Amino acid sequence: MTATTQVIPTAPTELPRPRPFSSFLRNRVGVLGLVMIGVAVFVAVFAPLLAPYDPYARTSVTILDIYQPPSAAHPLGTDDGGGDVFSKLLYGARVSLIVGFAAAFISLLIGGAIGLVAGYFGGRLGSLLMRFTDFFLVIPDLALLIVIVAVLRDRSLVNLIFVIGALGWTTTTRLVRSQVLSLRERKFVTRARAVGGGDWYIIRRHILPLALPLMLANTVLVISLAILSESTLSFIGLGDPTVVSWGQMLNFAFERGAVSASAWWALIPPGLAIVWIVLGTTLLGTAMEEAFNPKLRRHYLEADEKAAVADLEPIGVTPAPVAGPDAPILSVRDLTIEFNSPSGPLRAVDGVSFDLRRGETLGLVGESGSGKTTAVMGLLRLLPPGGRVVRGSVLFDGEDLLTLGADQLRALRWSRLSIVFQGAMNALNPVRTVGDQISEALRTHEPFLSKAEVRTRTGELLRRVGIGPRRGSEYPHTFSGGMRQRAMIALALACRPDVIIADEPTTALDVMIQAQILELLEGLANEFGMGIIIVTHDLGVVAQVCDRVVVMYGGQVAEDADVATLYAAPRHPYTQLLLRAFPNVEDVDRTLRSIPGTPPRLDALPAGCRFAPRCPHAFERCAIEVPPPYVQGDASHRAACFLVETHD
Amino acid sequence: MSGRGGYLLSKVAWAIVTIFVVVTFNFFLFRVLPGDPAKAGTKDPRLNPASIAALEERFGLDKEVFLELSGGNPFDTQYFAYLGALSRGDFGVSYAFRDRQVIDLLGGALVNTLWLILPSQVLSIGFGVILGLIAAWRRRTAIDVGALSFSLFMWSLPTFFLGIILLFLGANWFGLPTSGRVTVGADYASFWDAAGDIVSHMFLPTLTLTLVLLGEYMLIMRSSVLEVFSEDYILTAKAKGLSTFRIIRDHALRNAMLPLVTLIAINLGFTVSGAIQVESVFSWPGIGSLTVQAVDQRDYPVLQGAFLLIAIAVVLANLVAEMVYSVLDPRVVEA
């Protein structure tokens, strides 16, 4: 048998990936930091040309020269020794920058080396090194600095640099180690090791280049810390007495009566100079971290309720039937969802319509990136930030979920419409017991229940899904993956909703558990007369439990039929190819074929039929026009393909 | 719950090891580095050899440093004498205040430092948590940008400089006391007079330290809350129909506090660094001032004792934080 058992190709339709460097330039905060550092460097380099006086020159002063306010001769006045504050300020930049850069470089070398070894080789050596690091992390650095500098005989700038650098490496170590740990397990590294790459070769060629950007960002932040350390030491009187630094200027002014003389000019400028350079490096470092570490964070509580309601375009299809005993419990019409991206809105779901009746199980099928999960999240108004419904109506028992007020929506959620999330691993709160999380749903939506009733109902729910009621007092981390999924189903059932949406309820579970969970869902649907939507990429699951199937491709519905019709007489070429990519129990000798090509990218959708570029039957019209859903045979079967065009 | 017991036991053991390492490091630092301070007192050219010998014997400097290997008791050395003395609470005698025991100086200073650190910690953690939560919840709004700018600026402001500014303003504009913990030699008419004097002395130093720590805690809380807001269980809570207030109170806060507890512990070093600077600006008679003063006077027993005390206090505070963590997070026992 020459079967290629490749299932559906899952090339994800990714959002365009931002390039780190250009996104850094767009980051005004980082540019501001860079400019601030640039100014400081310029001042430090050209101090002798810019300064009106040489702070190192010996001059005779009289009592009248001391603490003179700003004047034409001394733009920032004079200090306790009659020196020109402005000139000293310019020269002070040299010390700060030299100490900052040199000490951070030493820290980078030490921290990088320790982190690399601890992360790459791990084991006993690794944990010993991290203990060592923790030790230095715990001991207050300023106290340690003071003690070490205090016993130094020679407080030269070079010695200070070495001490500051030798104490400032702990954050670098932690960062490098965690970077290396995650890179070590990546495919290209294991592959390089498998073909016999030596450790140092792998580190040099594969690990360092990828860890470097974040290391640099961290080093910029270490520079700001080193500058702060030097100025603090100088302020305490432990700096290099032979050079002019900002900390020393503050030390002398503060110790020698600038406060009582109200000589603010001797105090404020050096302090602000430190703020300037530390702020500059901090801004730059933070911006670099953000640019090189582009975790586009989800934020489930960001201003959401309004966004979904505002500015809905009128729907472009026949509205759903409103009431009546035969009306579907859930009618979705023309649901269209867009995501913001740097290059404009991306349409992830486009004009999706389907119905769900009471007691019916509907399969929403498609490859990764077909928009099936986005569609259900959109109809529940649970889209991540950046996503919004731009058009459509979602009638749930006669009420439009998309225009419902926030309070009404909250009352309806879970009590009548609940969801089993994809990957129940993280869908349960780790610091609250499983039973507590189930009873929370009951307490919220059925506040008249007594404590005892809540407890009994919670126990019953757990028993229903095959979990001993006692285990309700345990935390999610003690549950296996399958048990968590079942606990999640128990949670979804808690208030006996009219509709349950299950997003990939069986992915990542082994076959036995899969079968159990599907049976459970099916049984419960029949028993309580609930409508169920199962979102899946697995046609086997659909065949096992669904009554109807909606096949999605590229954010649109390709075909919509009852399950028997769909498997027996698929009309859309995509459905046909999809079925051939799946093993069939009745026809084991059939060759499985994967569908050539990849699903369309959201930022480059075809103008006509979304499937046309991969379709073996495509003709000219497919590339120009989007096919509407054509009714096939009986009225409940529709396919969006010009090959099966019908006229009402 | 033997798992938790074992976890705590390992943490206690680790704390003991850390303290032991600090003690040893402390001992050798003051003997190995070029300053050679332990012997500095005996190198005064005005002393005759007999006096030097007497001094050396008194401070135990005639013994081997680490191990006695030329016969006799191998543990009859400076190092083990130091360990023995420490275990009796004997930190030696101050060079600068000849007859004062270091432990007595340290005890008073530590109490004063706690008077400074504790109110500042409570205030800054309280406000930091609230501000961080609001900033994270209202991410990318004016409140968030404002809070972020404030904490970035606070972070860039050296603590001692902020102290000087507040001292300058407080003294010149508001007539607030700027040095010490109480008015020296004051005779109070009533309890309230005394309390008022103490509070007015505390005001500026506490404000300085609180402001410096506030930005730090706000940032930590903000990123911790943002992390939690991206977790799937928050989406579950929202889908459950919980109000935003209940999602934050019942699901987000406890999870967001977890990293905060650890980070507050790690941050204690930062707090202590801040306290040293504040004390030195406001002449606050705490452990930081004592340290700086000891450096000026080359009073090495005091310096050594102060450093040891700071390190031990921080290690113990970390231990407490780890215990709190293990109560808050049920998963910790497995890890």
Short mmCIF file of C-alpha atoms in Angstrom, two decimals, chain B:
data_model
loop_
_atom_site.label_atom_id
_atom_site.label_comp_id
_atom_site.label_asym_id
_atom_site.label_seq_id
_atom_site.Cartn_x
_atom_site.Cartn_y
_atom_site.Cartn_z
CA MET B 1 1.14 17.25 52.79
CA SER B 2 4.64 15.87 53.03
CA GLY B 3 5.37 17.52 49.67
CA ARG B 4 5.02 21.00 51.12
CA GLY B 5 7.03 20.05 54.21
CA GLY B 6 9.85 18.78 52.02
CA TYR B 7 9.70 21.89 49.88
CA LEU B 8 9.96 24.19 52.89
CA LEU B 9 12.72 22.09 54.40
CA SER B 10 14.80 22.41 51.24
CA LYS B 11 14.22 26.17 51.24
CA VAL B 12 15.31 26.47 54.86
CA ALA B 13 18.40 24.39 54.11
CA TRP B 14 19.20 26.63 51.15
CA ALA B 15 18.82 29.75 53.31
CA ILE B 16 21.22 28.29 55.89
CA VAL B 17 23.75 27.44 53.19
CA THR B 18 23.46 30.96 51.77
CA ILE B 19 24.00 32.55 55.16
CA PHE B 20 27.02 30.31 55.75
CA VAL B 21 28.47 31.33 52.40
CA VAL B 22 27.87 35.00 53.25
CA VAL B 23 29.62 34.59 56.60
CA THR B 24 32.62 32.90 55.01
CA PHE B 25 32.76 35.40 52.15
CA ASN B 26 32.54 38.23 54.66
CA PHE B 27 35.39 36.78 56.74
CA PHE B 28 37.77 36.36 53.85
CA LEU B 29 36.84 39.63 52.15
CA PHE B 30 38.13 41.51 55.16
CA ARG B 31 41.34 39.49 55.28
CA VAL B 32 42.27 38.71 51.71
CA LEU B 33 41.71 42.04 49.98
CA PRO B 34 44.70 44.41 49.71
CA GLY B 35 43.41 46.76 52.43
CA ASP B 36 44.19 44.07 55.01
CA PRO B 37 42.04 45.93 57.48
CA ALA B 38 42.26 43.47 60.36
CA LYS B 39 45.91 44.24 60.68
CA ALA B 40 45.60 47.92 59.89
CA GLY B 41 45.17 48.82 63.55
CA THR B 42 48.40 47.12 64.46
CA LYS B 43 50.48 49.00 61.88
CA ASP B 44 50.41 52.31 63.60
CA PRO B 45 54.09 53.41 63.73
CA ARG B 46 53.60 54.96 67.15
CA LEU B 47 53.04 51.53 68.75
CA ASN B 48 55.97 49.57 70.19
CA PRO B 49 56.28 45.81 69.39
CA ALA B 50 54.91 44.78 72.78
CA SER B 51 51.75 46.79 72.28
CA ILE B 52 51.37 45.36 68.78
CA ALA B 53 51.66 41.84 70.14
CA ALA B 54 49.12 42.65 72.85
CA LEU B 55 46.72 44.07 70.25
CA GLU B 56 47.25 41.06 67.98
CA GLU B 57 46.50 38.71 70.81
CA ARG B 58 43.44 40.66 71.84
CA PHE B 59 41.97 40.58 68.32
CA GLY B 60 43.18 36.98 67.75
CA LEU B 61 45.45 38.02 64.88
CA ASP B 62 48.32 35.82 66.08
CA LYS B 63 46.48 32.69 64.97
CA GLU B 64 46.34 31.02 61.54
CA VAL B 65 43.63 32.33 59.25
CA PHE B 66 41.75 29.22 58.18
CA LEU B 67 43.24 25.91 59.41
CA GLU B 68 46.01 25.27 61.93
CA LEU B 69 48.14 22.64 60.17
CA SER B 70 51.38 22.83 62.17
CA GLY B 71 50.15 20.57 64.95
CA GLY B 72 47.76 21.48 67.70
CA ASN B 73 44.04 21.98 67.30
CA PRO B 74 43.39 22.47 63.55
CA PHE B 75 40.30 24.53 64.32
CA ASP B 76 42.08 26.96 66.63
CA THR B 77 42.14 29.61 63.93
CA GLN B 78 40.79 33.08 63.18
CA TYR B 79 38.05 31.69 60.95
CA PHE B 80 36.65 29.28 63.51
CA ALA B 81 37.07 31.81 66.28
CA TYR B 82 34.98 34.16 64.10
CA LEU B 83 32.29 31.52 63.57
CA GLY B 84 32.24 30.74 67.29
CA ALA B 85 31.95 34.40 68.22
CA LEU B 86 29.15 34.97 65.69
CA SER B 87 27.21 32.02 67.07
CA ARG B 88 27.35 33.71 70.48
CA GLY B 89 26.11 36.97 68.91
CA ASP B 90 29.57 38.48 69.36
CA PHE B 91 30.30 40.70 66.35
CA GLY B 92 33.43 42.15 67.97
CA VAL B 93 34.25 45.60 69.26
CA SER B 94 33.97 48.77 67.21
CA TYR B 95 37.27 50.45 66.27
CA ALA B 96 35.70 53.90 66.25
CA PHE B 97 33.68 53.65 69.44
CA ARG B 98 36.33 51.67 71.31
CA ASP B 99 34.19 50.16 74.02
CA ARG B 100 30.94 49.63 72.16
CA GLN B 101 30.00 46.12 71.13
CA VAL B 102 29.24 46.03 67.37
CA ILE B 103 26.07 44.02 68.06
CA ASP B 104 24.68 46.86 70.20
CA LEU B 105 25.34 49.44 67.50
CA LEU B 106 23.79 47.16 64.88
CA GLY B 107 20.69 46.38 66.93
CA GLY B 108 19.68 50.02 67.35
CA ALA B 109 20.48 50.83 63.72
CA LEU B 110 18.47 47.88 62.42
CA VAL B 111 15.39 48.99 64.37
CA ASN B 112 15.72 52.50 62.92
CA THR B 113 16.09 51.12 59.40
CA LEU B 114 12.97 49.01 59.83
CA TRP B 115 11.11 52.19 60.91
CA LEU B 116 12.08 53.58 57.51
CA ILE B 117 11.69 50.50 55.32
CA LEU B 118 8.45 49.00 56.62
CA PRO B 119 6.15 52.01 56.09
CA SER B 120 7.73 52.67 52.70
CA GLN B 121 7.30 49.05 51.64
CA VAL B 122 3.68 48.92 52.73
CA LEU B 123 2.82 52.21 51.03
CA SER B 124 4.71 51.52 47.82
CA ILE B 125 3.44 47.96 47.46
CA GLY B 126 -0.14 49.06 48.16
CA PHE B 127 -0.12 51.94 45.68
CA GLY B 128 2.08 50.03 43.21
CA VAL B 129 -0.32 47.10 43.08
CA ILE B 130 -3.35 49.32 42.54
CA LEU B 131 -1.64 51.52 39.92
CA GLY B 132 -0.16 48.50 38.13
CA LEU B 133 -3.53 46.79 38.02
CA ILE B 134 -5.26 49.84 36.59
CA ALA B 135 -2.48 50.45 34.07
CA ALA B 136 -2.62 46.84 32.86
CA TRP B 137 -6.39 46.78 32.69
CA ARG B 138 -6.46 50.06 30.76
CA ARG B 139 -3.48 49.15 28.63
CA ARG B 140 -2.41 51.79 26.10
CA THR B 141 -4.71 54.45 27.49
CA ALA B 142 -3.63 57.79 28.97
CA ILE B 143 -3.61 56.27 32.49
CA ASP B 144 -1.28 53.49 31.39
CA VAL B 145 1.09 55.79 29.52
CA GLY B 146 1.14 58.18 32.48
CA ALA B 147 1.86 55.43 34.99
CA LEU B 148 4.59 53.98 32.74
CA SER B 149 6.26 57.35 32.24
CA PHE B 150 6.15 58.01 35.97
CA SER B 151 7.80 54.72 36.85
CA LEU B 152 10.42 55.03 34.10
CA PHE B 153 11.30 58.48 35.40
CA MET B 154 11.41 57.26 39.00
CA TRP B 155 13.62 54.41 37.92
CA SER B 156 16.06 56.82 36.28
CA LEU B 157 16.14 59.15 39.25
CA PRO B 158 18.96 58.23 41.64
CA THR B 159 17.44 57.74 45.09
CA PHE B 160 19.91 60.09 46.73
CA PHE B 161 19.11 62.82 44.20
CA LEU B 162 15.37 62.51 44.81
CA GLY B 163 16.18 62.68 48.52
CA ILE B 164 18.20 65.88 48.02
CA ILE B 165 15.40 67.51 46.01
CA LEU B 166 12.76 66.63 48.59
CA LEU B 167 15.09 67.75 51.38
CA PHE B 168 15.71 71.03 49.60
CA LEU B 169 11.98 71.67 49.08
CA GLY B 170 10.92 70.31 52.48
CA ALA B 171 13.46 72.36 54.38
CA ASN B 172 13.19 75.61 52.45
CA TRP B 173 9.46 75.68 51.76
CA PHE B 174 7.76 73.62 54.44
CA GLY B 175 10.23 73.86 57.32
CA LEU B 176 10.26 70.11 57.76
CA PRO B 177 13.08 68.50 59.77
CA THR B 178 15.68 67.04 57.45
CA SER B 179 17.95 65.00 59.64
CA GLY B 180 17.74 62.34 62.29
CA ARG B 181 14.81 60.41 63.66
CA VAL B 182 13.79 62.81 66.45
CA THR B 183 14.72 66.33 67.53
CA VAL B 184 17.87 65.93 69.58
CA GLY B 185 17.41 66.87 73.24
CA ALA B 186 13.73 67.67 72.81
CA ASP B 187 11.53 67.66 75.88
CA TYR B 188 8.02 66.61 74.89
CA ALA B 189 4.97 67.97 76.66
CA SER B 190 2.77 65.05 75.71
CA PHE B 191 2.69 61.79 73.84
CA TRP B 192 1.20 63.58 70.82
CA ASP B 193 4.08 66.03 70.74
CA ALA B 194 6.49 63.15 70.65
CA ALA B 195 4.50 61.33 67.98
CA GLY B 196 4.26 64.51 65.92
CA ASP B 197 8.01 65.02 66.12
CA ILE B 198 8.70 61.44 65.03
CA VAL B 199 6.22 61.58 62.13
CA SER B 200 7.57 64.93 60.87
CA HIS B 201 11.08 63.46 60.90
CA MET B 202 9.87 60.35 59.10
CA PHE B 203 7.93 62.22 56.44
CA LEU B 204 10.64 63.14 53.94
CA PRO B 205 12.74 59.95 54.14
CA THR B 206 9.64 57.76 53.91
CA LEU B 207 8.27 59.77 50.99
CA THR B 208 11.58 59.45 49.13
CA LEU B 209 11.84 55.71 49.57
CA THR B 210 8.15 55.17 48.81
CA LEU B 211 8.35 57.12 45.54
CA VAL B 212 11.44 55.23 44.42
CA LEU B 213 9.94 51.83 45.18
CA LEU B 214 6.50 52.74 43.85
CA GLY B 215 7.57 52.90 40.21
CA GLU B 216 9.30 49.55 40.52
CA TYR B 217 6.32 47.76 42.06
CA MET B 218 3.93 49.35 39.62
CA LEU B 219 5.96 48.02 36.69
CA ILE B 220 6.18 44.54 38.21
CA MET B 221 2.46 44.43 38.94
CA ARG B 222 1.57 45.76 35.51
CA SER B 223 3.52 43.13 33.62
CA SER B 224 2.33 40.42 35.96
CA VAL B 225 -1.31 41.38 35.44
CA LEU B 226 -0.82 41.66 31.68
CA GLU B 227 0.60 38.14 31.70
CA VAL B 228 -2.45 36.86 33.58
CA PHE B 229 -4.89 38.74 31.34
CA SER B 230 -3.53 36.79 28.41
CA GLU B 231 -4.24 33.43 30.07
CA ASP B 232 -7.00 31.18 28.81
CA TYR B 233 -8.69 30.90 32.19
CA ILE B 234 -9.47 34.62 32.02
CA LEU B 235 -11.28 33.95 28.75
CA THR B 236 -13.13 31.10 30.47
CA ALA B 237 -14.13 33.42 33.29
CA LYS B 238 -15.37 35.96 30.79
CA ALA B 239 -17.31 33.36 28.82
CA LYS B 240 -18.82 32.25 32.13
CA GLY B 241 -20.54 35.60 32.32
CA LEU B 242 -18.57 37.00 35.26
CA SER B 243 -18.33 40.76 35.55
CA THR B 244 -14.96 42.40 34.95
CA PHE B 245 -14.72 43.20 38.65
CA ARG B 246 -15.22 39.55 39.60
CA ILE B 247 -12.84 38.31 36.93
CA ILE B 248 -10.14 40.56 38.36
CA ARG B 249 -10.90 39.83 42.02
CA ASP B 250 -11.52 36.08 41.80
CA HIS B 251 -9.31 34.98 38.92
CA ALA B 252 -6.65 37.55 38.02
CA LEU B 253 -5.44 38.98 41.33
CA ARG B 254 -4.22 35.86 43.05
CA ASN B 255 -2.40 34.63 39.97
CA ALA B 256 -0.88 38.06 39.41
CA MET B 257 0.27 38.27 43.03
CA LEU B 258 2.32 35.08 42.67
CA PRO B 259 5.23 36.52 40.69
CA LEU B 260 4.87 39.70 42.72
CA VAL B 261 5.67 37.88 45.96
CA THR B 262 8.85 36.47 44.45
CA LEU B 263 9.82 39.75 42.87
CA ILE B 264 9.25 41.71 46.07
CA ALA B 265 11.64 39.30 47.75
CA ILE B 266 14.25 39.61 44.99
CA ASN B 267 13.72 43.35 45.08
CA LEU B 268 14.63 43.57 48.76
CA GLY B 269 18.19 44.20 47.68
CA PHE B 270 16.91 47.20 45.73
CA THR B 271 14.98 48.37 48.80
CA VAL B 272 18.06 48.10 50.97
CA SER B 273 20.14 50.01 48.40
CA GLY B 274 17.48 52.72 48.45
CA ALA B 275 17.42 52.80 52.25
CA ILE B 276 21.21 53.21 52.43
CA GLN B 277 20.99 56.27 50.18
CA VAL B 278 17.97 57.78 51.94
CA GLU B 279 19.60 57.32 55.33
CA SER B 280 22.78 58.96 54.17
CA VAL B 281 20.90 61.99 52.76
CA PHE B 282 18.65 62.46 55.79
CA SER B 283 21.24 61.42 58.43
CA TRP B 284 18.80 58.71 59.48
CA PRO B 285 20.59 56.69 62.18
CA GLY B 286 19.96 53.33 60.50
CA ILE B 287 22.14 50.53 59.26
CA GLY B 288 22.89 52.34 56.00
CA SER B 289 24.22 55.43 57.75
CA LEU B 290 26.19 53.18 60.07
CA THR B 291 27.71 51.45 57.03
CA VAL B 292 28.72 54.69 55.33
CA GLN B 293 30.03 56.09 58.61
CA ALA B 294 32.04 52.91 59.22
CA VAL B 295 33.57 53.29 55.76
CA ASP B 296 34.62 56.87 56.56
CA GLN B 297 36.10 55.88 59.89
CA ARG B 298 37.62 52.63 58.63
CA ASP B 299 35.64 50.89 61.35
CA TYR B 300 35.89 47.42 59.83
CA PRO B 301 34.19 45.37 62.56
CA VAL B 302 31.10 47.58 62.24
CA LEU B 303 31.23 47.47 58.43
CA GLN B 304 31.62 43.70 58.46
CA GLY B 305 28.80 43.27 60.98
CA ALA B 306 26.46 45.64 59.16
CA PHE B 307 26.97 43.84 55.87
CA LEU B 308 26.43 40.48 57.49
CA LEU B 309 23.25 41.67 59.18
CA ILE B 310 21.86 43.12 55.92
CA ALA B 311 22.64 39.93 54.05
CA ILE B 312 21.08 37.69 56.69
CA ALA B 313 17.98 39.88 56.90
CA VAL B 314 17.51 39.72 53.14
CA VAL B 315 18.03 35.95 53.00
CA LEU B 316 15.49 35.43 55.78
CA ALA B 317 12.98 37.76 54.08
CA ASN B 318 13.39 35.69 50.93
CA LEU B 319 12.65 32.57 52.92
CA VAL B 320 9.45 34.14 54.22
CA ALA B 321 8.47 35.10 50.67
CA GLU B 322 8.97 31.52 49.51
CA MET B 323 6.76 30.26 52.32
CA VAL B 324 4.03 32.74 51.40
CA TYR B 325 4.36 31.63 47.79
CA SER B 326 3.91 27.98 48.67
CA VAL B 327 0.66 28.84 50.46
CA LEU B 328 -0.64 30.92 47.53
CA ASP B 329 0.25 28.52 44.74
CA PRO B 330 -0.96 24.91 45.01
CA ARG B 331 1.38 23.82 42.20
CA VAL B 332 4.56 24.71 44.03
CA VAL B 333 4.82 21.41 45.86
CA GLU B 334 5.18 19.45 42.62
CA ALA B 335 7.90 21.68 41.26
#
